[in-house]
PDB file of C-alpha atoms in Angstrom:
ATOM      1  CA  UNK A   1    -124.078  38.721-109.645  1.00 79.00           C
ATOM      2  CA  UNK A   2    -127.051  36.450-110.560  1.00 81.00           C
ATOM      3  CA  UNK A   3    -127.646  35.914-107.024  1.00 87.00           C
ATOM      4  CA  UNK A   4    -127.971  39.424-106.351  1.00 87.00           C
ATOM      5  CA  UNK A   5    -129.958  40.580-109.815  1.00 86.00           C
ATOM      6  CA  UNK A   6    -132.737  37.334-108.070  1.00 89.00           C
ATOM      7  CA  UNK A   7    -132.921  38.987-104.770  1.00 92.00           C
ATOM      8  CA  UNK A   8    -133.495  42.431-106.652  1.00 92.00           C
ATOM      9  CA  UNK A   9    -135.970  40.754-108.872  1.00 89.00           C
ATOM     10  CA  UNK A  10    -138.258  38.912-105.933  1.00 90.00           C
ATOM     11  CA  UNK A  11    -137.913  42.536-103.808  1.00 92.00           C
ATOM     12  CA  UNK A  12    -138.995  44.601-107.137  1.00 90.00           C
ATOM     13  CA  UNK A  13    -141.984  42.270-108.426  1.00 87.00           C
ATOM     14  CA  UNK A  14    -143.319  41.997-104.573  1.00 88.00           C
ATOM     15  CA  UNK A  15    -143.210  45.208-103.972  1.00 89.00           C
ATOM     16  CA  UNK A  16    -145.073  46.012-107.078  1.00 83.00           C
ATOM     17  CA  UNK A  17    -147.806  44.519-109.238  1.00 79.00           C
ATOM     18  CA  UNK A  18    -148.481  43.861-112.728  1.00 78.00           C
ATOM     19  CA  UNK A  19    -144.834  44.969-113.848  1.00 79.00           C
ATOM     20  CA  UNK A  20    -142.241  43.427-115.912  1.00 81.00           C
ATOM     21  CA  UNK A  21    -137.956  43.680-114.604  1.00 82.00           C
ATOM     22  CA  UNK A  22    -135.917  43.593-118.137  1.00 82.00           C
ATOM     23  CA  UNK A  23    -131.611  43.718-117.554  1.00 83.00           C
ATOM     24  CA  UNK A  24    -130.032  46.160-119.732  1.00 81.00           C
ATOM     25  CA  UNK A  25    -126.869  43.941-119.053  1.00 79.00           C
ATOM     26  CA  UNK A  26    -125.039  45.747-122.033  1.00 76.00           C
ATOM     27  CA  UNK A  27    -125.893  48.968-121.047  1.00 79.00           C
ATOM     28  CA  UNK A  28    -124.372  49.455-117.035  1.00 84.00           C
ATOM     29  CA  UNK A  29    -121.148  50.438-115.732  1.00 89.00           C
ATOM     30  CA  UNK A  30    -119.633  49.226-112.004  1.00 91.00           C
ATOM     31  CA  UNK A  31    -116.419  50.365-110.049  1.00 94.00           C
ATOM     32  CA  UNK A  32    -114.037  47.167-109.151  1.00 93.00           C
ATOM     33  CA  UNK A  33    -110.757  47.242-106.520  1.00 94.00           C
ATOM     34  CA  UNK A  34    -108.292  45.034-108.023  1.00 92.00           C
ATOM     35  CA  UNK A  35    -104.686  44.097-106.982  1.00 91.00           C
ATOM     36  CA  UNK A  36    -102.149  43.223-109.733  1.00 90.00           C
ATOM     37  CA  UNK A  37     -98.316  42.162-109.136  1.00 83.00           C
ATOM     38  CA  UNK A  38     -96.608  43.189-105.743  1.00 79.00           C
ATOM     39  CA  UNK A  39     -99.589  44.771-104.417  1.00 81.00           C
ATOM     40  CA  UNK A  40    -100.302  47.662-106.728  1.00 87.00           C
ATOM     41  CA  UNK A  41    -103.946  48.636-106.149  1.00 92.00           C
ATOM     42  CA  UNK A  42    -106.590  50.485-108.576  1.00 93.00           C
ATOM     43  CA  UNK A  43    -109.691  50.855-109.238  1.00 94.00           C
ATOM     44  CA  UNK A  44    -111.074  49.940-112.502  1.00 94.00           C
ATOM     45  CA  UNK A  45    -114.355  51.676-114.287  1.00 94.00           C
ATOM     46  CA  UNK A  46    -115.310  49.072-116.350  1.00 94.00           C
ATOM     47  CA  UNK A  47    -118.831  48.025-118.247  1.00 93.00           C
ATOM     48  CA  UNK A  48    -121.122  45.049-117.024  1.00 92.00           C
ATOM     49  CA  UNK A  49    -119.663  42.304-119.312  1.00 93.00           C
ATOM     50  CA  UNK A  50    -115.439  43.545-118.249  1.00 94.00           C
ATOM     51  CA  UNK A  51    -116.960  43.233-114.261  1.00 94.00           C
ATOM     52  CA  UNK A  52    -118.683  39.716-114.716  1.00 93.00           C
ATOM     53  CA  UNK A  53    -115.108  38.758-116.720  1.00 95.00           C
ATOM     54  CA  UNK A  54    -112.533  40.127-114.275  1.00 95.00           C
ATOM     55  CA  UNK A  55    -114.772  38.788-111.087  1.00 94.00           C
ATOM     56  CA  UNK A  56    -114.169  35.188-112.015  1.00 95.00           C
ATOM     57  CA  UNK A  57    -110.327  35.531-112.262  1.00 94.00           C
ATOM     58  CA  UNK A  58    -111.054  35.539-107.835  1.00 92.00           C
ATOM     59  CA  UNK A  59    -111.241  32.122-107.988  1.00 92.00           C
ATOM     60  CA  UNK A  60    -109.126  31.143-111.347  1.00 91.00           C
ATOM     61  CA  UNK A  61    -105.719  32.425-112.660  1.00 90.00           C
ATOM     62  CA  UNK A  62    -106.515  31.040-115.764  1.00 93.00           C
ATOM     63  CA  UNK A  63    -109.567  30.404-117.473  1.00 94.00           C
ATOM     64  CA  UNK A  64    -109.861  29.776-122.097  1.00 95.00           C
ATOM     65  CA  UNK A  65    -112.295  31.584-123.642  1.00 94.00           C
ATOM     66  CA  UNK A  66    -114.797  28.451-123.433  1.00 95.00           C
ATOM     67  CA  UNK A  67    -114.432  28.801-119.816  1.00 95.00           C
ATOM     68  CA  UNK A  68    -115.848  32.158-119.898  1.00 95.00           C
ATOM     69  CA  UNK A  69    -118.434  32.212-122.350  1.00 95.00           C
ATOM     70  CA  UNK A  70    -119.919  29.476-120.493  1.00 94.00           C
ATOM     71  CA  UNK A  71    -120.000  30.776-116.821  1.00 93.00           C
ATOM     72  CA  UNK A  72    -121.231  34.223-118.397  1.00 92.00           C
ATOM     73  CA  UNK A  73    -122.960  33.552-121.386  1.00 89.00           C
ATOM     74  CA  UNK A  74    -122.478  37.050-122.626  1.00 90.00           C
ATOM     75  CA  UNK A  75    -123.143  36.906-126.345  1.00 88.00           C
ATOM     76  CA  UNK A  76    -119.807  35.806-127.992  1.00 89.00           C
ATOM     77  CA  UNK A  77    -119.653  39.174-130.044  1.00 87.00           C
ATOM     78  CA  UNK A  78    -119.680  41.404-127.206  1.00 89.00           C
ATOM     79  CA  UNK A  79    -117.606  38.538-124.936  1.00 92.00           C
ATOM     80  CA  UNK A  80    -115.145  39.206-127.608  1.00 92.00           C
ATOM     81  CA  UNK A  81    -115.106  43.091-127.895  1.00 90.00           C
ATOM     82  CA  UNK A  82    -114.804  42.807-124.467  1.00 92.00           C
ATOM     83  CA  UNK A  83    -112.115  40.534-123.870  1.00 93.00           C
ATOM     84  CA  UNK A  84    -109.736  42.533-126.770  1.00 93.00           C
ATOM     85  CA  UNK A  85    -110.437  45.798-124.842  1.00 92.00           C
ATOM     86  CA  UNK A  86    -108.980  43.961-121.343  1.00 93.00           C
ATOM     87  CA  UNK A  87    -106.624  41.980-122.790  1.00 92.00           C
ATOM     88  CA  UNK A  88    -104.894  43.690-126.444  1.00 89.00           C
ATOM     89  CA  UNK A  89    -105.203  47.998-125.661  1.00 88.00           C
ATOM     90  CA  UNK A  90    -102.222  49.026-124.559  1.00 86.00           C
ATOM     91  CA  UNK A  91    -102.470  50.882-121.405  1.00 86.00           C
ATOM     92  CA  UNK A  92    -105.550  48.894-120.480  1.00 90.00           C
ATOM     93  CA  UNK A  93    -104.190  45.502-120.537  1.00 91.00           C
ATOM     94  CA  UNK A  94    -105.535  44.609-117.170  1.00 94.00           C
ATOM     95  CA  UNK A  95    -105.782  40.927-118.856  1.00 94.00           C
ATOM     96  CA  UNK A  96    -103.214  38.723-120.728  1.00 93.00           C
ATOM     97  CA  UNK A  97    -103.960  36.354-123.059  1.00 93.00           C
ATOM     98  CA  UNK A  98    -102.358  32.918-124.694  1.00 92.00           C
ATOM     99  CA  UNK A  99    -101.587  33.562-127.412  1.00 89.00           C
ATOM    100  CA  UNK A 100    -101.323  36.740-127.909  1.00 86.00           C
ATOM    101  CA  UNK A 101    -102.716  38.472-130.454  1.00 84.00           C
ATOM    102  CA  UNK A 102    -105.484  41.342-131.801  1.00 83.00           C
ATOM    103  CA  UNK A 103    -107.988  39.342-132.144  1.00 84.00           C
ATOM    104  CA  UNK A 104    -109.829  37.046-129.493  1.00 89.00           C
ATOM    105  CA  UNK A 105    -110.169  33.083-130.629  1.00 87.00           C
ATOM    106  CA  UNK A 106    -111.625  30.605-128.924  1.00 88.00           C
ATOM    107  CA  UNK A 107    -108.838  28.592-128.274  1.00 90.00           C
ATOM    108  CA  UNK A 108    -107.544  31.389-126.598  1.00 92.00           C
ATOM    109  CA  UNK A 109    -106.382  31.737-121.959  1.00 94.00           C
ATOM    110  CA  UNK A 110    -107.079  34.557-120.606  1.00 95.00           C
ATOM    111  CA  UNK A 111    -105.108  35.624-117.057  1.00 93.00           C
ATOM    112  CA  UNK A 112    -104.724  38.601-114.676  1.00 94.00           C
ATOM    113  CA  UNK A 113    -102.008  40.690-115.979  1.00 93.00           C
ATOM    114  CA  UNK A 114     -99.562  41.021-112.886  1.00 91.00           C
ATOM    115  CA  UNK A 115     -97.455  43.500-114.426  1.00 90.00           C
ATOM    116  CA  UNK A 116    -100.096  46.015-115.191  1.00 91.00           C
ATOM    117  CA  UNK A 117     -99.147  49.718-113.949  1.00 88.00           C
ATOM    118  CA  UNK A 118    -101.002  52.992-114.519  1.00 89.00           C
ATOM    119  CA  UNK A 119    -100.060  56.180-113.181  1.00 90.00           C
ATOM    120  CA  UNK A 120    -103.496  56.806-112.284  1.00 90.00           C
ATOM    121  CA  UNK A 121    -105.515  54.676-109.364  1.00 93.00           C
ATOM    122  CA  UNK A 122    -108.540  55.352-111.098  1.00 93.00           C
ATOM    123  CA  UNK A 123    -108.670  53.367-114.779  1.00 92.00           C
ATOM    124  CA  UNK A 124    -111.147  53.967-117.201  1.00 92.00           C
ATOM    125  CA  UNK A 125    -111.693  50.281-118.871  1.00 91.00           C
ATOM    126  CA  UNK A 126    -113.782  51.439-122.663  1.00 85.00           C
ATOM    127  CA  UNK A 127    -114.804  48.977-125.027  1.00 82.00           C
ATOM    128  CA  UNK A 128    -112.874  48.814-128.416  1.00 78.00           C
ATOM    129  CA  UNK A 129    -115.082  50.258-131.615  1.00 67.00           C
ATOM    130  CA  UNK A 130    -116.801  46.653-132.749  1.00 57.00           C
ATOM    131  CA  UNK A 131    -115.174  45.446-136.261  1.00 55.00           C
ATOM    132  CA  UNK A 132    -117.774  45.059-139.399  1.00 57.00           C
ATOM    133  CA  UNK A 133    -119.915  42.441-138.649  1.00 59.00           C
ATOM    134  CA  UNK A 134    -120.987  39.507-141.248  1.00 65.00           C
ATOM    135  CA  UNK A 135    -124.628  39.020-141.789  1.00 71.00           C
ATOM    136  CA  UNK A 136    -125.452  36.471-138.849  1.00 75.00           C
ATOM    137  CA  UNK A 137    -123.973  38.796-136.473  1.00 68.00           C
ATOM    138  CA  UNK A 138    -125.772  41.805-137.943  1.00 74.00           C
ATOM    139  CA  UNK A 139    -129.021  40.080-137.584  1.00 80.00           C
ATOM    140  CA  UNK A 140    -127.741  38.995-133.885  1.00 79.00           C
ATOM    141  CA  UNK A 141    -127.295  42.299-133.138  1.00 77.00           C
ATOM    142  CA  UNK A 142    -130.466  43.619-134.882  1.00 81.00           C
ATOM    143  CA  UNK A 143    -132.584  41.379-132.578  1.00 83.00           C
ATOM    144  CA  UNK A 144    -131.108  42.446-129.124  1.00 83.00           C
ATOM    145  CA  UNK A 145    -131.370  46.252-130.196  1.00 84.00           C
ATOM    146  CA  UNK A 146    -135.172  44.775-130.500  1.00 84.00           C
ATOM    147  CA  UNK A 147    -135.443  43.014-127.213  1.00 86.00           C
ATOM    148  CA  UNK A 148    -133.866  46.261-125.645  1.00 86.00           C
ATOM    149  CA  UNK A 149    -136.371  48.378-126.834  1.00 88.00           C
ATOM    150  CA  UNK A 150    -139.033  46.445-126.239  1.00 89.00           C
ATOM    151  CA  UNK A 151    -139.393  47.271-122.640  1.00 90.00           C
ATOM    152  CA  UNK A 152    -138.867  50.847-123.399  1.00 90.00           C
ATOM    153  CA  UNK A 153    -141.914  50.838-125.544  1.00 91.00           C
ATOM    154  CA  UNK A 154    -143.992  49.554-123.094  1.00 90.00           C
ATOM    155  CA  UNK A 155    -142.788  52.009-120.531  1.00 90.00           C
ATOM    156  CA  UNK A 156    -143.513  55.011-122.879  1.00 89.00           C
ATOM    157  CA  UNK A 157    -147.234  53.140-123.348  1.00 88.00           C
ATOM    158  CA  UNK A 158    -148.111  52.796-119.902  1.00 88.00           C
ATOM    159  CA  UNK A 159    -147.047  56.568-118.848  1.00 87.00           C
ATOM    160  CA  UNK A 160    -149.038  57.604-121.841  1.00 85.00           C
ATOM    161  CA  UNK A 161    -152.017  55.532-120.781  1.00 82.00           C
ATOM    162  CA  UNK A 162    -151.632  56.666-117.182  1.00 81.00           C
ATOM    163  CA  UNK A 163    -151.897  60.258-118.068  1.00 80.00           C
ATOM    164  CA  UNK A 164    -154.639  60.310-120.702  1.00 73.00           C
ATOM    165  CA  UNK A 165    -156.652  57.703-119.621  1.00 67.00           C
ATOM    166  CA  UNK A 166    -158.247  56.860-122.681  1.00 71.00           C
ATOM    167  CA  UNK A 167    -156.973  57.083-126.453  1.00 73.00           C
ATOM    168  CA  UNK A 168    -157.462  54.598-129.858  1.00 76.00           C
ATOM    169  CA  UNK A 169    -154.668  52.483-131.093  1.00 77.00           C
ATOM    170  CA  UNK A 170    -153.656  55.352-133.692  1.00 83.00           C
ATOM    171  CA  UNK A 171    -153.126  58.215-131.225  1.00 84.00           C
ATOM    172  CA  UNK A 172    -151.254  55.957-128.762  1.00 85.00           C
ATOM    173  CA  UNK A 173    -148.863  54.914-131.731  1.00 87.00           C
ATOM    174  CA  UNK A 174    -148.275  58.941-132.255  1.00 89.00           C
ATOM    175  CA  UNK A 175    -147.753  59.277-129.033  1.00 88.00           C
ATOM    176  CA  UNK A 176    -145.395  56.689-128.245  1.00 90.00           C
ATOM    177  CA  UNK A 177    -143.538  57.702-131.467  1.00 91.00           C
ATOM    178  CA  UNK A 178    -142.625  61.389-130.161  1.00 89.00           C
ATOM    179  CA  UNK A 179    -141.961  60.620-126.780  1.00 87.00           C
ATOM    180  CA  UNK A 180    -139.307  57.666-127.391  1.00 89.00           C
ATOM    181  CA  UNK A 181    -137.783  59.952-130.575  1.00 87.00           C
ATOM    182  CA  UNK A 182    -135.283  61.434-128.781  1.00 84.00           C
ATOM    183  CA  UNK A 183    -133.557  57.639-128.215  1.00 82.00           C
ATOM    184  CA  UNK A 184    -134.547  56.331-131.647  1.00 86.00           C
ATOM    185  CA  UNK A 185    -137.410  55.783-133.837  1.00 86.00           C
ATOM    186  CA  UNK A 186    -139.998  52.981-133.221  1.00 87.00           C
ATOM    187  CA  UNK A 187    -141.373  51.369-135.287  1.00 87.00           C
ATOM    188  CA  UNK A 188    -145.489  51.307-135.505  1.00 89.00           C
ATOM    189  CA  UNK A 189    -145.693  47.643-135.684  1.00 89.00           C
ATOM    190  CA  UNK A 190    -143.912  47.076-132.943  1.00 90.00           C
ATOM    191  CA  UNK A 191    -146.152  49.517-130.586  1.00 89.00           C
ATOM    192  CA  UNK A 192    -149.061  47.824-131.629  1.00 89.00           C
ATOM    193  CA  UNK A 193    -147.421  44.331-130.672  1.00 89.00           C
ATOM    194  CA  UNK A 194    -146.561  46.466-127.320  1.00 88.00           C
ATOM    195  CA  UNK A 195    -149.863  47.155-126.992  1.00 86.00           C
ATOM    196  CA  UNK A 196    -151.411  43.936-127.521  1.00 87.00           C
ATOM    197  CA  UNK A 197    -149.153  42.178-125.255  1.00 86.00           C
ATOM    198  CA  UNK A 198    -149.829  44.950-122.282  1.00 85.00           C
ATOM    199  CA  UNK A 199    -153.845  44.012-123.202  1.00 83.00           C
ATOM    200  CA  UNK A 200    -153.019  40.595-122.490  1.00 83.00           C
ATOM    201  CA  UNK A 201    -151.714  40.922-119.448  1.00 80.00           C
ATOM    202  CA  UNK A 202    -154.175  42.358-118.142  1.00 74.00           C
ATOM    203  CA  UNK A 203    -152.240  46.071-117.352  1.00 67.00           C
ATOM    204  CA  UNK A 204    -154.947  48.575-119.212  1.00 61.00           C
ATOM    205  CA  UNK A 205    -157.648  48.382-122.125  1.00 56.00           C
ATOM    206  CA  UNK A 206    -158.367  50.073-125.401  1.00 50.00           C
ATOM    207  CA  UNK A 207    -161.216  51.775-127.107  1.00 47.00           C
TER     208      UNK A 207
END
């Protein structure tokens, strides 16, 4: 997968100029074949994180948890939320685990399930509900709901700026604010840090 997100990347930035290529790696979806026990094939509708899991198990039947985090280095709260929803949901157990258990550890295996059947080929894959989070994990997950807006901030900017051509910092912050409300509500500081980092990179000037 990182091979192919680096060929994407040198084709997108040389076809185009003065443009930034941010991976929404939490936010995707992909279709994966996959043969369990004597044969029995489905196809699995899983997110990002379950594909880059299941698609090492081609060259491993077993790998710990260690094992994973370290050849995916998905953040370990979401590595975890989506290890329990292969691996502990009835139904969906594509995964077993060592031991077994609820809750992911990081002592734990992890290996293809051989006995998994489903009456349907096609298998939905969802992601269990995340669990309360302490305070270090909130603020984790506070700062990647940042990082993952940033880009859409900048997006809203530019289309703004291409449009109207010229406007002051106020009226772009307005602006900004009504197109992206729909998704959620940004905040004012952070469009002016937008801004200010789209100045300095050259991409457009303000009045």
């Amino acid at each position: 997968m990182s091979a192919l997100c680096e060929k994407f990347r040198s084709y997108y930035l040389g076809t185009h100029t003065g443009r930034r290529l941010s991976w929404q790696t939490n936010m995707g979806t992909a279709d994966i074949k996959a043969s369990f026990g004597k044969g029995q094939k489905h196809e699995l509708n899983v997110s990002t994180y379950q594909m880059c899991v299941l698609m090492l198990f081609n060259n491993a039947e077993r790998l710990s948890y260690k094992e994973i985090e370290q050849a995916t280095e998905i953040p370990a709260v979401d590595l975890k939320r989506c290890l329990q929803s292969m691996a502990c949901v009835k139904g969906k157990n594509v995964l077993r685990k060592e031991p077994m258990s609820k809750d992911i550890g990081e002592d734990d295996a992890f290996f293809v399930n051989d006995k998994f059947t489903s009456k349907l080929y096609k298998v939905k894959i969802g992601t269990v509900v995340a669990q309360k989070e302490s305070e270090p994990e909130k603020q984790e997950t506070r700062q990647r709901v940042e990082e993952d807006r940033k880009p859409q901030i900048e997006a809203a900017i530019v289309r703004i700026m291409k449009s109207r051509r010229a406007l002051d910092h106020n009226n772009i912050i307005s602006e900004v604010t009504k197109q992206l409300q729909s998704r959620f509500l940004a905040n004012p500081t952070e469009i002016k840090k937008r801004i200010e980092s789209l100045i300095e990179r050259g991409l457009f000037g303000t009045r």
